[in-house]
PDB file of C-alpha atoms in Angstrom:
ATOM      1  CA  UNK A 668     -12.588   2.421 -54.872  1.00  0.00           C
ATOM      2  CA  UNK A 669     -13.727   3.547 -51.254  1.00  0.00           C
ATOM      3  CA  UNK A 670     -11.153   4.312 -48.489  1.00  0.00           C
ATOM      4  CA  UNK A 671     -11.402   1.493 -46.422  1.00  0.00           C
ATOM      5  CA  UNK A 672     -11.372  -0.870 -49.538  1.00  0.00           C
ATOM      6  CA  UNK A 673      -7.778   0.879 -50.169  1.00  0.00           C
ATOM      7  CA  UNK A 674      -6.589   1.194 -46.808  1.00  0.00           C
ATOM      8  CA  UNK A 675      -7.003  -2.904 -46.408  1.00  0.00           C
ATOM      9  CA  UNK A 676      -5.501  -3.392 -50.315  1.00  0.00           C
ATOM     10  CA  UNK A 677      -2.610  -1.395 -48.595  1.00  0.00           C
ATOM     11  CA  UNK A 678      -2.513  -3.116 -45.505  1.00  0.00           C
ATOM     12  CA  UNK A 679      -2.644  -6.605 -47.486  1.00  0.00           C
ATOM     13  CA  UNK A 680       0.294  -5.185 -49.785  1.00  0.00           C
ATOM     14  CA  UNK A 681       2.502  -4.398 -46.708  1.00  0.00           C
ATOM     15  CA  UNK A 682       2.447  -7.861 -45.116  1.00  0.00           C
ATOM     16  CA  UNK A 683       2.906  -9.870 -48.214  1.00  0.00           C
ATOM     17  CA  UNK A 684       5.832  -8.146 -50.000  1.00  0.00           C
ATOM     18  CA  UNK A 685       8.091  -8.536 -46.094  1.00  0.00           C
ATOM     19  CA  UNK A 686       7.633  -5.336 -45.350  1.00  0.00           C
ATOM     20  CA  UNK A 687       5.810  -5.665 -42.389  1.00  0.00           C
ATOM     21  CA  UNK A 688       7.499  -7.783 -39.010  1.00  0.00           C
ATOM     22  CA  UNK A 689       6.178  -8.491 -35.043  1.00  0.00           C
ATOM     23  CA  UNK A 690       6.585  -5.621 -33.077  1.00  0.00           C
ATOM     24  CA  UNK A 691      10.553  -7.142 -31.552  1.00  0.00           C
ATOM     25  CA  UNK A 692       8.684  -5.285 -28.131  1.00  0.00           C
ATOM     26  CA  UNK A 693       7.005  -8.345 -27.981  1.00  0.00           C
ATOM     27  CA  UNK A 694       9.781 -11.037 -28.501  1.00  0.00           C
ATOM     28  CA  UNK A 695      11.759  -9.097 -25.809  1.00  0.00           C
ATOM     29  CA  UNK A 696       9.447  -9.965 -23.353  1.00  0.00           C
ATOM     30  CA  UNK A 697      10.418 -13.306 -23.388  1.00  0.00           C
ATOM     31  CA  UNK A 698      12.173 -14.599 -20.551  1.00  0.00           C
ATOM     32  CA  UNK A 699      14.314 -16.984 -19.913  1.00  0.00           C
ATOM     33  CA  UNK A 700      14.269 -19.490 -16.824  1.00  0.00           C
ATOM     34  CA  UNK A 701      17.769 -21.478 -15.580  1.00  0.00           C
ATOM     35  CA  UNK A 702      16.193 -25.183 -13.818  1.00  0.00           C
ATOM     36  CA  UNK A 703      19.034 -26.757 -12.456  1.00  0.00           C
ATOM     37  CA  UNK A 704      18.906 -29.674  -9.408  1.00  0.00           C
ATOM     38  CA  UNK A 705      17.329 -27.224  -7.135  1.00  0.00           C
ATOM     39  CA  UNK A 706      14.613 -26.768  -9.320  1.00  0.00           C
ATOM     40  CA  UNK A 707      13.842 -30.436  -8.660  1.00  0.00           C
ATOM     41  CA  UNK A 708      10.334 -31.474  -7.004  1.00  0.00           C
ATOM     42  CA  UNK A 709       9.048 -28.299  -8.391  1.00  0.00           C
ATOM     43  CA  UNK A 710       6.343 -25.904 -10.382  1.00  0.00           C
ATOM     44  CA  UNK A 711       7.853 -22.938 -12.409  1.00  0.00           C
ATOM     45  CA  UNK A 712       4.494 -20.422 -13.796  1.00  0.00           C
ATOM     46  CA  UNK A 713       5.629 -19.020 -17.519  1.00  0.00           C
ATOM     47  CA  UNK A 714       3.882 -17.643 -20.015  1.00  0.00           C
ATOM     48  CA  UNK A 715       3.726 -18.855 -23.883  1.00  0.00           C
ATOM     49  CA  UNK A 716       7.137 -18.132 -25.814  1.00  0.00           C
ATOM     50  CA  UNK A 717       9.151 -18.511 -22.819  1.00  0.00           C
ATOM     51  CA  UNK A 718      12.049 -19.946 -22.707  1.00  0.00           C
ATOM     52  CA  UNK A 719      13.259 -23.488 -20.327  1.00  0.00           C
ATOM     53  CA  UNK A 720      17.658 -24.092 -19.988  1.00  0.00           C
ATOM     54  CA  UNK A 721      18.098 -26.762 -18.335  1.00  0.00           C
ATOM     55  CA  UNK A 722      21.485 -27.783 -16.550  1.00  0.00           C
ATOM     56  CA  UNK A 723      22.070 -31.227 -14.505  1.00  0.00           C
ATOM     57  CA  UNK A 724      25.772 -31.486 -12.962  1.00  0.00           C
ATOM     58  CA  UNK A 725      26.281 -35.000 -13.953  1.00  0.00           C
ATOM     59  CA  UNK A 726      26.898 -37.267 -16.723  1.00  0.00           C
ATOM     60  CA  UNK A 727      24.321 -40.285 -14.712  1.00  0.00           C
ATOM     61  CA  UNK A 728      21.254 -37.715 -15.894  1.00  0.00           C
ATOM     62  CA  UNK A 729      18.952 -39.666 -18.629  1.00  0.00           C
ATOM     63  CA  UNK A 730      16.473 -36.861 -20.196  1.00  0.00           C
ATOM     64  CA  UNK A 731      13.341 -38.216 -20.138  1.00  0.00           C
ATOM     65  CA  UNK A 732      11.444 -36.871 -24.048  1.00  0.00           C
ATOM     66  CA  UNK A 733       8.996 -34.172 -23.925  1.00  0.00           C
ATOM     67  CA  UNK A 734       5.450 -35.776 -23.991  1.00  0.00           C
ATOM     68  CA  UNK A 735       3.867 -32.567 -24.091  1.00  0.00           C
ATOM     69  CA  UNK A 736       3.087 -30.634 -27.088  1.00  0.00           C
ATOM     70  CA  UNK A 737       2.723 -27.848 -24.715  1.00  0.00           C
ATOM     71  CA  UNK A 738       6.583 -27.412 -24.322  1.00  0.00           C
ATOM     72  CA  UNK A 739       8.905 -27.795 -27.801  1.00  0.00           C
ATOM     73  CA  UNK A 740      12.808 -28.985 -27.735  1.00  0.00           C
ATOM     74  CA  UNK A 741      14.730 -26.599 -29.230  1.00  0.00           C
ATOM     75  CA  UNK A 742      18.035 -28.696 -29.409  1.00  0.00           C
ATOM     76  CA  UNK A 743      19.272 -32.160 -28.576  1.00  0.00           C
ATOM     77  CA  UNK A 744      20.551 -32.657 -24.820  1.00  0.00           C
ATOM     78  CA  UNK A 745      23.835 -31.681 -24.372  1.00  0.00           C
ATOM     79  CA  UNK A 746      26.178 -33.796 -23.233  1.00  0.00           C
ATOM     80  CA  UNK A 747      29.048 -32.359 -22.214  1.00  0.00           C
ATOM     81  CA  UNK A 748      31.707 -34.317 -19.523  1.00  0.00           C
ATOM     82  CA  UNK A 749      34.695 -33.770 -17.873  1.00  0.00           C
ATOM     83  CA  UNK A 750      37.584 -35.675 -18.297  1.00  0.00           C
ATOM     84  CA  UNK A 751      39.028 -37.599 -15.183  1.00  0.00           C
ATOM     85  CA  UNK A 752      43.335 -37.069 -14.660  1.00  0.00           C
ATOM     86  CA  UNK A 753      45.481 -34.792 -12.483  1.00  0.00           C
ATOM     87  CA  UNK A 754      43.848 -31.248 -13.716  1.00  0.00           C
ATOM     88  CA  UNK A 755      40.262 -32.401 -13.402  1.00  0.00           C
ATOM     89  CA  UNK A 756      37.961 -30.171 -10.286  1.00  0.00           C
ATOM     90  CA  UNK A 757      38.777 -32.560  -7.248  1.00  0.00           C
ATOM     91  CA  UNK A 758      36.262 -35.343  -7.474  1.00  0.00           C
ATOM     92  CA  UNK A 759      36.674 -36.094 -11.002  1.00  0.00           C
ATOM     93  CA  UNK A 760      39.729 -37.593 -11.244  1.00  0.00           C
ATOM     94  CA  UNK A 761      38.852 -40.855 -11.333  1.00  0.00           C
ATOM     95  CA  UNK A 762      36.342 -42.606 -14.275  1.00  0.00           C
ATOM     96  CA  UNK A 763      33.393 -43.294 -13.562  1.00  0.00           C
ATOM     97  CA  UNK A 764      32.558 -40.027 -11.429  1.00  0.00           C
ATOM     98  CA  UNK A 765      29.986 -38.972 -14.112  1.00  0.00           C
ATOM     99  CA  UNK A 766      31.576 -35.488 -14.241  1.00  0.00           C
ATOM    100  CA  UNK A 767      30.303 -33.077 -16.319  1.00  0.00           C
ATOM    101  CA  UNK A 768      26.532 -31.275 -17.566  1.00  0.00           C
ATOM    102  CA  UNK A 769      24.145 -31.900 -19.398  1.00  0.00           C
ATOM    103  CA  UNK A 770      22.143 -29.155 -20.805  1.00  0.00           C
ATOM    104  CA  UNK A 771      18.761 -29.127 -22.823  1.00  0.00           C
ATOM    105  CA  UNK A 772      16.896 -25.389 -23.872  1.00  0.00           C
ATOM    106  CA  UNK A 773      13.458 -26.191 -24.500  1.00  0.00           C
ATOM    107  CA  UNK A 774      10.032 -23.226 -25.360  1.00  0.00           C
ATOM    108  CA  UNK A 775       6.830 -23.279 -23.870  1.00  0.00           C
ATOM    109  CA  UNK A 776       4.277 -23.020 -26.939  1.00  0.00           C
ATOM    110  CA  UNK A 777       0.883 -23.585 -25.478  1.00  0.00           C
ATOM    111  CA  UNK A 778      -0.504 -23.072 -22.162  1.00  0.00           C
ATOM    112  CA  UNK A 779      -1.082 -25.817 -20.306  1.00  0.00           C
ATOM    113  CA  UNK A 780       1.260 -27.974 -17.323  1.00  0.00           C
ATOM    114  CA  UNK A 781       3.521 -30.164 -18.787  1.00  0.00           C
ATOM    115  CA  UNK A 782       6.789 -32.222 -16.874  1.00  0.00           C
ATOM    116  CA  UNK A 783      10.647 -32.169 -17.586  1.00  0.00           C
ATOM    117  CA  UNK A 784      11.758 -35.234 -16.453  1.00  0.00           C
ATOM    118  CA  UNK A 785      15.127 -37.363 -16.325  1.00  0.00           C
ATOM    119  CA  UNK A 786      16.363 -39.920 -14.336  1.00  0.00           C
ATOM    120  CA  UNK A 787      19.947 -41.394 -12.925  1.00  0.00           C
ATOM    121  CA  UNK A 788      20.888 -44.971 -11.099  1.00  0.00           C
ATOM    122  CA  UNK A 789      24.392 -44.433 -10.169  1.00  0.00           C
ATOM    123  CA  UNK A 790      25.410 -40.739  -8.695  1.00  0.00           C
ATOM    124  CA  UNK A 791      29.212 -41.539  -9.182  1.00  0.00           C
ATOM    125  CA  UNK A 792      31.741 -44.376  -9.011  1.00  0.00           C
ATOM    126  CA  UNK A 793      29.209 -47.215  -9.058  1.00  0.00           C
ATOM    127  CA  UNK A 794      27.480 -45.235  -5.758  1.00  0.00           C
ATOM    128  CA  UNK A 795      23.465 -46.251  -6.032  1.00  0.00           C
ATOM    129  CA  UNK A 796      21.027 -43.683  -5.933  1.00  0.00           C
ATOM    130  CA  UNK A 797      18.706 -43.129  -3.379  1.00  0.00           C
ATOM    131  CA  UNK A 798      15.775 -42.346  -4.549  1.00  0.00           C
ATOM    132  CA  UNK A 799      15.024 -38.591  -4.159  1.00  0.00           C
ATOM    133  CA  UNK A 800      18.331 -38.241  -5.995  1.00  0.00           C
ATOM    134  CA  UNK A 801      17.467 -41.186  -9.000  1.00  0.00           C
ATOM    135  CA  UNK A 802      14.386 -38.736 -10.283  1.00  0.00           C
ATOM    136  CA  UNK A 803      14.306 -34.962 -11.347  1.00  0.00           C
ATOM    137  CA  UNK A 804      10.819 -33.519 -12.488  1.00  0.00           C
ATOM    138  CA  UNK A 805       9.798 -29.768 -13.029  1.00  0.00           C
ATOM    139  CA  UNK A 806       5.742 -29.197 -13.553  1.00  0.00           C
ATOM    140  CA  UNK A 807       5.936 -26.338 -16.187  1.00  0.00           C
ATOM    141  CA  UNK A 808       2.371 -24.493 -15.883  1.00  0.00           C
ATOM    142  CA  UNK A 809       2.845 -22.558 -19.141  1.00  0.00           C
ATOM    143  CA  UNK A 810      -0.557 -19.143 -18.329  1.00  0.00           C
TER     144      UNK A 810
END
């Protein structure tokens, strides 16, 4: 058996045995992008493997389903309301204020473009949102 064939066989055996792992330096290069209301109507550039964490400060937001296979959700949106009452933060003491957060964790999977969208009709205590406050869209360019 030639040296080349032996090297190939050793490589196959190492891979099959699970002794070989992806280099941790590659995983360390993934970045986390934190998106919030200030990201609205903007375009962000990320790399394949990067993470996107969306945090919106109101429980009235409705997260729209992803329409692109370029991004994957790592979890369903997590809604954390703030209970109204005297000990709640200012502006959150009365029911219907929509105080709280929605967090959604995503990952960039493939090169291309995708959108992260949310919408709402109420901006608190039966206050109708203006058109610019009712829609949240972030354009994601995956490179």
